[in-house]
Coordinates of C-alpha atoms in Angstrom, one line a residue:
M1 CA 45.7 1.6 -93.5
P2 CA 48.8 -0.7 -93.8
T3 CA 48.8 -3.6 -96.2
S4 CA 49.2 -7.2 -94.9
V5 CA 50.0 -10.5 -96.5
M6 CA 47.8 -13.6 -96.1
W7 CA 50.2 -16.5 -96.6
F8 CA 48.1 -19.5 -97.6
R9 CA 49.5 -22.9 -96.9
R10 CA 47.3 -25.8 -95.8
D11 CA 44.2 -23.5 -95.5
L12 CA 43.1 -23.1 -99.1
R13 CA 39.7 -21.6 -98.4
L14 CA 38.1 -18.2 -97.6
A15 CA 35.5 -19.3 -95.0
D16 CA 36.3 -20.3 -91.4
N17 CA 39.8 -18.9 -91.8
P18 CA 40.9 -16.9 -88.7
A19 CA 44.2 -15.9 -90.1
L20 CA 42.5 -14.4 -93.2
L21 CA 40.1 -12.5 -90.9
D22 CA 43.1 -11.0 -89.0
A23 CA 44.7 -10.0 -92.2
V24 CA 41.5 -8.3 -93.5
A25 CA 41.3 -6.4 -90.2
D26 CA 44.7 -4.9 -90.9
G27 CA 43.7 -3.4 -94.2
P28 CA 44.3 -4.3 -97.8
V29 CA 45.4 -8.0 -98.2
L30 CA 47.8 -9.7 -100.5
P31 CA 46.7 -13.3 -101.0
L32 CA 50.0 -15.2 -101.4
F33 CA 51.1 -18.8 -102.0
V34 CA 54.7 -19.9 -102.2
L35 CA 55.6 -22.9 -104.2
D36 CA 58.3 -24.3 -101.9
P37 CA 60.7 -26.7 -103.7
A38 CA 61.3 -28.5 -100.4
L39 CA 57.6 -29.5 -100.4
W40 CA 56.7 -29.5 -104.1
G41 CA 59.4 -31.9 -105.2
P42 CA 58.8 -34.7 -102.7
A43 CA 55.0 -34.4 -102.9
G44 CA 54.5 -37.0 -105.6
P45 CA 52.6 -36.6 -108.8
T46 CA 49.1 -37.1 -107.3
R47 CA 49.4 -34.5 -104.7
R48 CA 51.1 -32.0 -107.0
A49 CA 48.2 -32.4 -109.5
Y50 CA 45.6 -31.9 -106.8
L51 CA 47.4 -29.0 -105.2
G52 CA 47.4 -27.2 -108.6
A53 CA 43.7 -27.8 -109.0
S54 CA 43.0 -26.5 -105.4
L55 CA 45.1 -23.4 -106.0
R56 CA 43.2 -22.7 -109.2
A57 CA 39.9 -23.1 -107.3
L58 CA 41.1 -20.6 -104.6
D59 CA 42.2 -18.2 -107.4
E60 CA 38.7 -18.4 -109.0
Q61 CA 37.1 -17.6 -105.6
L62 CA 39.4 -14.6 -105.2
R63 CA 38.6 -13.4 -108.7
Q64 CA 35.0 -13.2 -107.7
H65 CA 36.3 -10.6 -105.2
R66 CA 38.1 -8.8 -108.0
T67 CA 41.6 -10.0 -107.0
R68 CA 43.7 -13.1 -107.6
L69 CA 46.1 -15.4 -105.8
S70 CA 49.7 -14.2 -106.2
V71 CA 51.9 -17.3 -106.6
V72 CA 55.7 -17.2 -106.3
R73 CA 58.2 -20.0 -106.5
G74 CA 61.3 -20.4 -104.2
D75 CA 62.5 -20.5 -100.7
P76 CA 59.8 -19.0 -98.4
V77 CA 62.5 -17.4 -96.3
R78 CA 63.3 -15.2 -99.2
R79 CA 60.1 -15.0 -101.2
V80 CA 57.7 -14.1 -98.3
V81 CA 60.0 -11.2 -97.3
L82 CA 60.2 -10.0 -100.9
A83 CA 56.4 -10.2 -101.3
A84 CA 55.8 -8.3 -98.0
R85 CA 58.3 -5.6 -99.0
A86 CA 56.8 -5.2 -102.4
V87 CA 53.4 -4.3 -101.1
G88 CA 54.6 -2.4 -98.0
A89 CA 53.2 -4.9 -95.5
E90 CA 53.7 -4.6 -91.8
R91 CA 52.4 -8.0 -91.0
V92 CA 52.3 -11.5 -92.6
H93 CA 49.4 -13.6 -91.4
A94 CA 49.4 -17.4 -91.5
A95 CA 47.9 -20.4 -89.7
A96 CA 50.4 -22.1 -87.4
D97 CA 52.1 -25.2 -88.8
F98 CA 53.0 -28.0 -86.4
G99 CA 54.8 -30.3 -88.7
P100 CA 58.6 -30.8 -88.4
Y101 CA 59.5 -29.0 -91.6
G102 CA 56.8 -26.3 -91.2
R103 CA 58.0 -25.3 -87.7
R104 CA 61.6 -24.9 -88.9
R105 CA 60.5 -23.0 -92.0
D106 CA 58.2 -20.6 -90.1
S107 CA 60.9 -19.9 -87.5
A108 CA 63.3 -19.0 -90.3
V109 CA 60.7 -16.8 -92.1
E110 CA 59.8 -15.1 -88.8
A111 CA 63.5 -14.2 -88.2
A112 CA 63.9 -12.9 -91.8
L113 CA 60.8 -10.8 -91.6
A114 CA 61.8 -9.4 -88.2
E115 CA 65.1 -8.2 -89.8
A116 CA 62.9 -6.3 -92.3
G117 CA 60.7 -4.8 -89.6
I118 CA 57.8 -7.1 -90.5
E119 CA 55.8 -9.3 -88.1
L120 CA 54.8 -12.9 -88.7
V121 CA 51.4 -13.4 -87.0
R122 CA 50.2 -17.0 -86.5
T123 CA 46.4 -17.3 -86.0
G124 CA 44.6 -20.6 -85.9
T125 CA 45.7 -24.1 -87.0
P126 CA 44.6 -26.8 -89.3
Y127 CA 43.1 -28.6 -86.3
A128 CA 40.1 -28.1 -84.0
V129 CA 42.5 -28.2 -81.0
A130 CA 46.2 -27.2 -81.6
P131 CA 48.7 -30.1 -81.1
G132 CA 50.2 -30.0 -77.7
R133 CA 47.2 -28.4 -76.0
V134 CA 45.5 -31.5 -74.8
T135 CA 47.6 -33.1 -72.0
N136 CA 47.2 -35.5 -69.2
G137 CA 47.3 -34.8 -65.5
S138 CA 51.1 -34.6 -65.6
G139 CA 51.0 -32.1 -68.4
E140 CA 52.3 -34.6 -70.9
G141 CA 50.9 -35.5 -74.3
Y142 CA 48.9 -38.7 -74.7
R143 CA 50.4 -41.8 -76.3
V144 CA 47.2 -43.8 -76.3
F145 CA 44.2 -42.7 -78.3
T146 CA 41.2 -43.5 -76.0
P147 CA 42.2 -41.2 -73.1
F148 CA 43.3 -38.5 -75.6
S149 CA 39.9 -38.7 -77.3
R150 CA 38.0 -38.2 -74.1
A151 CA 40.3 -35.2 -73.1
W152 CA 40.0 -33.7 -76.6
S153 CA 36.2 -33.8 -76.5
E154 CA 36.2 -32.3 -73.0
H155 CA 38.6 -29.6 -74.1
G156 CA 36.2 -28.6 -76.9
W157 CA 36.9 -26.1 -79.7
R158 CA 35.7 -22.8 -81.0
A159 CA 32.8 -22.3 -83.3
P160 CA 33.5 -21.8 -87.0
A161 CA 34.6 -18.3 -87.9
D162 CA 32.6 -16.2 -90.4
P163 CA 34.0 -15.6 -93.9
P164 CA 35.6 -12.2 -94.4
S165 CA 33.4 -9.3 -95.5
G166 CA 34.3 -5.8 -96.8
A167 CA 37.8 -6.9 -97.6
S168 CA 40.1 -4.9 -99.8
W169 CA 42.9 -6.6 -101.8
T170 CA 46.1 -6.1 -103.6
V171 CA 48.3 -8.2 -105.8
L172 CA 52.0 -8.6 -106.7
E173 CA 52.8 -6.9 -110.0
D174 CA 56.2 -8.6 -110.6
G175 CA 57.9 -11.9 -109.8
T176 CA 54.9 -14.2 -109.8
T177 CA 54.5 -17.5 -111.6
E178 CA 51.5 -19.2 -113.2
I179 CA 49.6 -21.6 -111.0
P180 CA 51.0 -25.0 -111.8
D181 CA 48.8 -27.4 -113.8
P182 CA 50.6 -30.7 -113.7
A183 CA 48.8 -33.6 -115.3
P184 CA 48.0 -36.5 -112.9
P185 CA 49.6 -39.8 -113.5
A186 CA 48.3 -41.6 -116.6
G187 CA 44.9 -43.1 -115.9
L188 CA 44.5 -41.6 -112.4
E189 CA 41.2 -39.9 -111.6
L190 CA 41.4 -37.0 -109.1
P191 CA 38.5 -35.8 -107.0
E192 CA 37.2 -32.3 -107.6
A193 CA 39.3 -29.8 -105.7
G194 CA 38.5 -26.6 -103.9
E195 CA 36.4 -25.2 -101.0
A196 CA 33.1 -25.4 -102.9
A197 CA 33.7 -29.0 -103.8
A198 CA 34.6 -29.8 -100.1
L199 CA 31.4 -28.3 -98.8
R200 CA 29.3 -30.2 -101.4
R201 CA 31.0 -33.4 -100.5
W202 CA 30.5 -32.8 -96.8
E203 CA 26.8 -32.0 -97.2
E204 CA 26.4 -35.1 -99.2
F205 CA 28.0 -37.2 -96.5
L206 CA 25.9 -35.6 -93.8
D207 CA 22.9 -37.2 -95.4
R208 CA 24.3 -40.7 -94.7
V209 CA 26.5 -40.1 -91.7
D210 CA 24.0 -42.0 -89.5
A211 CA 25.0 -45.2 -91.3
Y212 CA 28.7 -44.5 -90.9
D213 CA 29.3 -46.7 -87.9
E214 CA 27.9 -49.7 -89.8
D215 CA 29.3 -48.9 -93.3
R216 CA 32.7 -47.4 -92.7
D217 CA 34.6 -50.7 -92.8
K218 CA 33.0 -52.0 -96.0
P219 CA 35.2 -51.0 -98.9
G220 CA 32.7 -52.2 -101.4
V221 CA 30.1 -49.5 -100.5
D222 CA 30.3 -45.7 -100.4
G223 CA 30.3 -45.7 -96.6
T224 CA 33.1 -43.2 -95.9
S225 CA 33.2 -39.4 -96.3
R226 CA 36.2 -39.1 -98.6
M227 CA 36.9 -35.8 -96.8
S228 CA 40.5 -36.6 -96.0
V229 CA 41.9 -34.8 -99.1
H230 CA 39.8 -31.7 -98.3
L231 CA 41.1 -31.7 -94.7
K232 CA 44.7 -32.2 -96.0
W233 CA 44.6 -29.0 -98.0
G234 CA 42.4 -27.0 -95.6
E235 CA 39.6 -26.6 -98.1
I236 CA 37.4 -27.2 -95.1
H237 CA 38.2 -26.8 -91.4
P238 CA 37.4 -29.6 -88.9
R239 CA 35.6 -27.0 -86.8
T240 CA 33.0 -26.7 -89.6
M241 CA 32.6 -30.4 -89.7
L242 CA 32.4 -30.7 -85.9
A243 CA 29.7 -28.0 -85.7
A244 CA 27.6 -30.0 -88.1
L245 CA 28.2 -33.2 -86.3
A246 CA 27.1 -31.6 -83.0
R247 CA 23.6 -31.4 -84.4
K248 CA 23.5 -35.1 -85.0
R249 CA 22.7 -37.7 -82.2
S250 CA 23.5 -40.9 -84.1
T251 CA 26.1 -43.5 -83.4
G252 CA 27.5 -42.9 -86.9
A253 CA 28.1 -39.2 -86.1
A254 CA 29.8 -40.0 -82.9
T255 CA 32.0 -42.5 -84.6
Y256 CA 33.0 -40.1 -87.3
R257 CA 33.9 -37.5 -84.7
K258 CA 36.3 -40.0 -83.3
E259 CA 37.9 -40.3 -86.7
L260 CA 38.6 -36.6 -86.6
A261 CA 40.1 -37.1 -83.2
W262 CA 42.5 -39.7 -84.6
R263 CA 43.8 -37.1 -87.1
E264 CA 44.4 -34.6 -84.2
F265 CA 45.9 -37.4 -82.0
Y266 CA 48.5 -38.3 -84.6
A267 CA 49.3 -34.6 -85.2
G268 CA 50.0 -34.3 -81.5
V269 CA 52.3 -37.3 -81.5
L270 CA 54.3 -36.0 -84.4
F271 CA 54.5 -32.6 -82.8
R272 CA 56.0 -34.0 -79.6
E273 CA 58.2 -36.6 -81.4
P274 CA 59.2 -35.1 -84.8
R275 CA 61.8 -37.9 -85.3
T276 CA 58.8 -40.3 -85.8
A277 CA 58.3 -38.9 -89.3
R278 CA 61.1 -41.3 -90.3
E279 CA 61.9 -43.4 -87.1
Y280 CA 60.1 -45.8 -84.9
L281 CA 58.1 -44.4 -82.0
R282 CA 58.9 -47.5 -80.0
T283 CA 62.6 -47.7 -80.8
E284 CA 63.1 -51.3 -79.8
F285 CA 61.4 -52.3 -83.0
A286 CA 64.3 -50.9 -85.0
R287 CA 66.4 -53.9 -83.7
M288 CA 64.0 -56.4 -85.2
A289 CA 65.2 -58.5 -88.2
Y290 CA 63.7 -57.3 -91.4
D291 CA 64.1 -58.5 -95.0
R292 CA 65.7 -56.4 -97.7
P293 CA 63.2 -54.9 -100.2
G294 CA 63.2 -56.3 -103.7
T295 CA 60.8 -58.1 -106.0
Q296 CA 58.3 -58.7 -103.2
L297 CA 58.1 -55.0 -102.5
E298 CA 57.5 -54.4 -106.2
A299 CA 54.7 -57.0 -106.4
W300 CA 53.0 -55.4 -103.4
Q301 CA 53.3 -51.9 -104.9
E302 CA 51.8 -53.1 -108.2
G303 CA 49.0 -55.2 -106.7
R304 CA 50.4 -58.6 -107.8
T305 CA 50.7 -60.4 -104.4
G306 CA 48.0 -63.1 -105.1
F307 CA 46.0 -61.9 -102.1
P308 CA 42.9 -60.3 -103.7
V309 CA 42.0 -57.7 -101.1
V310 CA 45.6 -56.6 -100.9
D311 CA 45.9 -56.3 -104.7
A312 CA 42.6 -54.5 -104.9
G313 CA 43.8 -51.9 -102.4
M314 CA 47.1 -51.3 -104.2
R315 CA 45.4 -51.0 -107.6
Q316 CA 42.8 -48.6 -106.2
L317 CA 45.7 -46.5 -104.9
R318 CA 47.2 -46.2 -108.3
A319 CA 43.9 -45.6 -110.0
V320 CA 42.4 -42.8 -107.9
G321 CA 45.2 -41.8 -105.5
W322 CA 43.1 -43.0 -102.5
M323 CA 42.5 -46.2 -100.6
H324 CA 39.8 -47.3 -98.2
N325 CA 41.0 -47.0 -94.6
R326 CA 40.2 -50.6 -93.7
V327 CA 42.2 -51.8 -96.7
R328 CA 45.1 -49.4 -95.8
M329 CA 45.4 -51.4 -92.6
I330 CA 45.2 -54.8 -94.4
V331 CA 47.9 -53.9 -97.0
A332 CA 50.1 -52.4 -94.3
S333 CA 49.9 -55.5 -92.1
F334 CA 50.7 -57.6 -95.1
L335 CA 53.8 -55.7 -96.0
V336 CA 55.2 -55.7 -92.4
K337 CA 54.0 -59.0 -91.0
D338 CA 53.9 -61.2 -94.2
L339 CA 56.7 -59.8 -96.2
H340 CA 58.8 -58.7 -93.1
L341 CA 59.7 -55.3 -94.6
E342 CA 60.0 -52.1 -92.5
W343 CA 57.0 -49.9 -92.4
Q344 CA 58.9 -46.9 -93.9
H345 CA 58.9 -48.6 -97.4
G346 CA 55.1 -48.7 -97.4
A347 CA 54.7 -45.3 -95.8
R348 CA 57.0 -43.8 -98.5
H349 CA 54.9 -45.4 -101.3
F350 CA 51.7 -44.1 -99.7
M351 CA 53.1 -40.6 -99.4
H352 CA 54.1 -40.7 -103.1
W353 CA 50.7 -41.8 -104.4
L354 CA 48.0 -40.7 -101.9
V355 CA 46.2 -37.5 -102.8
D356 CA 45.3 -37.1 -99.1
A357 CA 48.8 -38.0 -97.8
D358 CA 49.2 -36.3 -94.5
L359 CA 52.6 -36.9 -92.8
A360 CA 51.3 -37.4 -89.2
S361 CA 48.3 -39.6 -90.1
N362 CA 50.3 -41.6 -92.7
Q363 CA 53.4 -42.3 -90.7
H364 CA 51.6 -43.0 -87.4
G365 CA 48.9 -45.0 -89.1
W366 CA 51.6 -47.2 -90.5
Q367 CA 53.3 -47.5 -87.2
W368 CA 50.0 -48.4 -85.5
T369 CA 49.5 -51.3 -87.9
A370 CA 53.2 -52.3 -87.8
G371 CA 53.0 -52.6 -84.0
C372 CA 55.7 -50.0 -83.2
G373 CA 53.5 -47.0 -82.6
T374 CA 50.8 -45.7 -80.3
D375 CA 49.3 -49.0 -79.2
P376 CA 49.9 -50.7 -75.8
A377 CA 50.0 -54.4 -77.0
P378 CA 50.0 -54.6 -80.8
Y379 CA 52.5 -56.8 -82.5
F380 CA 50.7 -60.1 -82.3
R381 CA 47.8 -58.5 -84.2
V382 CA 48.4 -59.9 -87.6
F383 CA 45.7 -59.4 -90.2
N384 CA 44.8 -62.5 -92.3
P385 CA 44.2 -60.9 -95.7
T386 CA 41.8 -63.6 -96.9
T387 CA 39.6 -63.6 -93.8
Q388 CA 39.7 -59.8 -93.7
G389 CA 38.5 -59.7 -97.3
R390 CA 35.6 -62.1 -96.6
K391 CA 34.6 -60.2 -93.4
F392 CA 34.6 -56.7 -94.8
D393 CA 33.9 -57.4 -98.5
P394 CA 31.6 -60.4 -98.2
G395 CA 30.0 -60.1 -101.6
G396 CA 33.4 -59.4 -103.3
A397 CA 32.2 -56.1 -104.8
Y398 CA 35.4 -54.3 -103.9
V399 CA 37.8 -57.0 -105.1
R400 CA 35.9 -57.5 -108.3
R401 CA 36.0 -53.8 -109.0
W402 CA 39.7 -53.3 -108.7
V403 CA 41.1 -56.7 -109.7
E404 CA 40.1 -57.1 -113.3
E405 CA 41.1 -60.8 -113.5
L406 CA 38.6 -61.7 -110.8
R407 CA 35.7 -59.6 -112.1
D408 CA 33.7 -62.3 -113.8
P409 CA 31.6 -64.3 -111.2
E410 CA 31.0 -67.1 -113.6
R411 CA 34.7 -67.8 -114.0
V412 CA 35.7 -66.8 -110.5
P413 CA 33.0 -67.8 -108.0
D414 CA 35.2 -67.0 -105.0
P415 CA 37.0 -63.7 -105.5
H416 CA 38.7 -63.8 -102.1
D417 CA 40.4 -67.2 -102.4
P418 CA 40.2 -68.6 -105.9
D419 CA 41.8 -72.0 -106.4
L420 CA 45.0 -72.4 -108.4
E421 CA 43.2 -73.7 -111.5
T422 CA 41.0 -70.6 -111.6
R423 CA 44.0 -68.4 -111.1
E424 CA 45.8 -70.0 -114.0
L425 CA 42.6 -69.7 -116.1
V426 CA 42.2 -65.9 -115.6
G427 CA 45.9 -65.0 -115.3
Y428 CA 45.9 -64.1 -111.6
P429 CA 49.0 -65.0 -109.6
A430 CA 49.2 -67.6 -106.9
P431 CA 49.7 -66.3 -103.3
M432 CA 53.3 -65.1 -103.1
V433 CA 53.6 -66.3 -99.5
D434 CA 52.0 -68.8 -97.0
H435 CA 50.3 -66.5 -94.6
K436 CA 50.2 -68.9 -91.8
A437 CA 53.9 -69.6 -92.0
E438 CA 54.8 -65.9 -92.3
R439 CA 52.5 -64.9 -89.4
Q440 CA 54.5 -67.3 -87.2
E441 CA 57.8 -66.0 -88.6
A442 CA 56.7 -62.4 -87.7
L443 CA 55.9 -63.5 -84.1
D444 CA 59.2 -65.3 -83.8
R445 CA 61.1 -62.2 -84.9
W446 CA 59.1 -60.2 -82.3
E447 CA 60.0 -62.6 -79.5
A448 CA 63.6 -62.2 -80.4
V449 CA 63.5 -58.5 -79.5
R450 CA 61.0 -58.4 -76.7

């Protein structure tokens, strides 16, 4: 039987992996991962460290099957062809990539393989429903979430695929490199990586998913799933999660299913509008007056704005490479509406530090909050960081955990809006802006381009 290549990318798992099943059906399989400099370099230290850990976890799984992950470094257009030739493969199997770079890369790899008489076979995607498949009555993609969510649910998805059985394997003998093991940034704690860790985390969350609708907006409690990083790297497929949620009848499970729909909605928007990875979806907002980044951006990045919930979020990001989603919206609104900086500055910082940084979800989550994305009437929605903190962190547990200066309740009775005397006492900065004045300034700038 001919050999085939399983080219792993954002599907670092063995179970529920249709591309891997197709490769196994061909005959002996070479498990391959390409360290692509175009992706490895810009990934940021947090994602590089996690990816290395996830690759090692996948390699350990494969070694239980008496094989290993062959890792090569370089341009995939060259390295995939060389690997396929080395093992005499007739086909290279991979899950389809719908991102702007991934589509260009795969087209170039497909052409190079074809010249060598080798076929690139795309099977499955990182999504329950492939981007571009859910369309409205006119055959166009949705730009508003709610109708997309309904159509996505009505479309449905396949059941999870079985793990491979009876597979035979092969490895590359030459030209491979060690799986990278970069240290995470100093002081940063990464979650456990790999398919087994993803499944354990998912099972743990299922025990409390019924409370998700009530707890998901409370950053001070463990109310979210923390599955985003496992979805980012494909250590679990959303089909697996949706199948488990289908057995639940709670409001919490239904709300969580909508969060998975948001991920697929944003993937579809980026698929149709690849320019929005860097540019405004609603192009009129590019004409708005924005301030130049400087010391205010640095204070925001370092969690020194003087607004406790904002600073808590930014410090959490640097400590664990993750931030609660409600707080992501608060800090994004503050950057765009209070500091009048373009959303790209914040999105770039998130992409650098977030362990779960997903291009579609990150860029369009930022644009949603900034008011220039997929929302019909958004710009006058300006989050007040103090009232948001009081509402969603009423006891102050989240702020006290991440803002060390405000940790002592005896010295700081009100962690969300300590008075100036208290701030001086504990060494916490005064608010860097007047929120009320900056909110009006943001609305005035919006009026100028309406």
